[in-house]
Coordinates of C-alpha atoms in Angstrom, one line a residue:
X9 CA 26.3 -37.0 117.8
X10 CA 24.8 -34.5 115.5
X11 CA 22.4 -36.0 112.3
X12 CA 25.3 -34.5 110.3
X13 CA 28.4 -36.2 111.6
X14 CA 30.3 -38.9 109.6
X15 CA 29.5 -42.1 111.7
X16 CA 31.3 -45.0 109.7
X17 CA 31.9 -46.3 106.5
X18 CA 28.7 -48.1 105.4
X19 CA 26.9 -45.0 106.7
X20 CA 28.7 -43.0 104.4
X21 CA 28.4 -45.2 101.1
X22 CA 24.6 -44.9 102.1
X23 CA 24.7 -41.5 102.2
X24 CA 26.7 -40.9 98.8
X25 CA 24.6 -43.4 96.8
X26 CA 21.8 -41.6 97.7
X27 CA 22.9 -38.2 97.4
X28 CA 24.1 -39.3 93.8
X29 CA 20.5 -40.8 92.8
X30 CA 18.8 -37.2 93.9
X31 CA 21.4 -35.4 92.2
X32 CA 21.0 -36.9 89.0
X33 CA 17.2 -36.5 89.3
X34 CA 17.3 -32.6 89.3
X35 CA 18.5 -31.4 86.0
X36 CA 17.9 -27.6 86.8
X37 CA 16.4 -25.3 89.1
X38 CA 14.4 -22.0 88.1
X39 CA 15.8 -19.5 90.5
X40 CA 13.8 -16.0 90.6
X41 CA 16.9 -13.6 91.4
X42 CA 18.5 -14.8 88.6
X43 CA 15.1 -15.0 86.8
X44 CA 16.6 -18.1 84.7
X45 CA 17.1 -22.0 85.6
X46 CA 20.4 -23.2 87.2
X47 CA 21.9 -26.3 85.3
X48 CA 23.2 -29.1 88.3
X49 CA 25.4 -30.6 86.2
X50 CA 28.2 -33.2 86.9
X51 CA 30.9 -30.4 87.5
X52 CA 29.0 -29.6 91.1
X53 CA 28.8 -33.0 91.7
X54 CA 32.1 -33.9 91.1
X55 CA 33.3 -30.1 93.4
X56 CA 31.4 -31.7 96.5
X57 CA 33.6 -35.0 96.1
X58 CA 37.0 -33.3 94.6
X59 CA 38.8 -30.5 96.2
X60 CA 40.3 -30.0 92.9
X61 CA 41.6 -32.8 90.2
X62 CA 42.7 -35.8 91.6
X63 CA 42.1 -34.9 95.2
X64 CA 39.6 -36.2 97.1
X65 CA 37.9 -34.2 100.1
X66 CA 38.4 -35.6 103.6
X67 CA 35.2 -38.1 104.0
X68 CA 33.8 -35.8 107.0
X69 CA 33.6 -33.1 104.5
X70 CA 32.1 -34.7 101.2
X71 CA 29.8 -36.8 104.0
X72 CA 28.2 -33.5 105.6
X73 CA 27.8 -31.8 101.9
X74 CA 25.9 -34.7 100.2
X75 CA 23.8 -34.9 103.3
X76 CA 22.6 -31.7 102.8
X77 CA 22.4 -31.5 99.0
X78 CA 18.7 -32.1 99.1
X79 CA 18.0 -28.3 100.5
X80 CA 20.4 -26.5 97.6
X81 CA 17.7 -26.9 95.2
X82 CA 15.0 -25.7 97.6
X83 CA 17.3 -22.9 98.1
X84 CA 17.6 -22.2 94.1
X85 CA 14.1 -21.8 94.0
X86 CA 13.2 -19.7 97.0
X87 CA 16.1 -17.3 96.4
X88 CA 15.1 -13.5 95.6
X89 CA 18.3 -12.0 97.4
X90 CA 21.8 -12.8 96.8
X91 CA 24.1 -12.9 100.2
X92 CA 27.5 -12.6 98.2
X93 CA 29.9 -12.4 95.0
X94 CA 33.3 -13.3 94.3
X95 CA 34.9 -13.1 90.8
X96 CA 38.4 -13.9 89.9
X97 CA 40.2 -14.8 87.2
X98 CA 41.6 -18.8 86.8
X99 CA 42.1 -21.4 84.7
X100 CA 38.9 -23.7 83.4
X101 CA 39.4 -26.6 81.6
X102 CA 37.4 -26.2 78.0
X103 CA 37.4 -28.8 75.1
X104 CA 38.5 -27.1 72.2
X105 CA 39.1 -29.0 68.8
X106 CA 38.2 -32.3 70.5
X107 CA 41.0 -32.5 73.2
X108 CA 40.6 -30.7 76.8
X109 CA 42.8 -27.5 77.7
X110 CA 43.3 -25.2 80.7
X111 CA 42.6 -21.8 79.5
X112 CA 42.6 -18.4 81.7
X113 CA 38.9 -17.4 81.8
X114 CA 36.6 -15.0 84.2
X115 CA 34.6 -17.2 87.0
X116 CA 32.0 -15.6 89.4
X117 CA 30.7 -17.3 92.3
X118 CA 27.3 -16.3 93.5
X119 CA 26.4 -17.2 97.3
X120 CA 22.8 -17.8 98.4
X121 CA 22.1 -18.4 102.7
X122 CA 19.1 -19.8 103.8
X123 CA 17.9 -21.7 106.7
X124 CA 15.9 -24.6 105.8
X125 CA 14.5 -27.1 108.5
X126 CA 17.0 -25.3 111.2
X127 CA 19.8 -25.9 109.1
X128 CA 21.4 -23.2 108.0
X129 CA 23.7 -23.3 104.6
X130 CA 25.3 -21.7 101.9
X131 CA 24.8 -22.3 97.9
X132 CA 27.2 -21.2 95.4
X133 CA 26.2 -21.0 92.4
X134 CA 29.2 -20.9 89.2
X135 CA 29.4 -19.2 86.2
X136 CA 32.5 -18.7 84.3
X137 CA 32.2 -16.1 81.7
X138 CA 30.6 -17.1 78.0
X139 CA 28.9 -20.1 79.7
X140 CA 26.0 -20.7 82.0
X141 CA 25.1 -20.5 85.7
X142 CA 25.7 -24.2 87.3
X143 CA 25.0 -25.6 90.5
X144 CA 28.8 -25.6 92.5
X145 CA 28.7 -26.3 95.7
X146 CA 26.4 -26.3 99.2
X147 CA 28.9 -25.8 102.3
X148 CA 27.1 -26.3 105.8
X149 CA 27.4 -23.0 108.3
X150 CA 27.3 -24.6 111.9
X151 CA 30.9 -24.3 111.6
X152 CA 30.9 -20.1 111.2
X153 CA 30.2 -18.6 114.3
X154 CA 32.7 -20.4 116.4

């Protein structure tokens, strides 16, 4: 078994508790090709746990994302080159007048690769348009060249 694979139950609350505690300890990131910091906020958190509101990812896949989560920063701050962009156009939720709304906005996803102690993974990195660059997700890449 691989140092990445979900092994049981108390492994995983292990791994999320402490994944959490780190997470909350970073605030933001200065990366250079953006030449400004990156906010990890609880919206990225919350992405590696949620596939999307009120659906949970599988426990495999929020297990080998929050056992990695201690290289995205890493990544952030070594980054000069930027691997990929994707932009489309969705709904965000926004708080306007003191109640939360879905409203259609612009979102770009930026994508940094690295290999960092012989693992290699992908950071995305969210910004939807008017609002800052946040921390989104870190995907493991083991799985790519099959």
């Amino acid at each position: 078994m691989g140092k990445f694979n979900f092994k049981d139950e108390k492994d995983f609350e292990k791994v999320k508790d402490e994944a959490e505690k780190f997470y909350n300890t970073i605030g933001d990131v200065y990366c250079p090709y953006f030449k400004e910091k990156i906010a990890f906020n609880a919206k990225g958190l919350r992405h590696l746990k949620f596939k999307s509101n009120r659906k949970a990812r599988p426990r495999k896949d929020q297990y080998s994302r929050l056992k990695i989560i201690y290289l995205a920063p890493e990544i952030l701050k070594q980054s000069h080159t930027l691997q990929g962009i994707g932009q489309i156009k969705k709904f965000e939720e926004q708080k306007t007048n003191s109640r939360w709304e879905r409203i259609m906005k612009e979102v770009k996803y930026y994508e940094f690769i690295a290999v960092i102690n012989n693992v290699r993974i992908k950071v995305v990195v969210k910004e939807v348009l008017g609002g800052e660059k946040y921390f989104w997700s870190v995907i493991p890449c083991w799985g790519i060249d099959k």
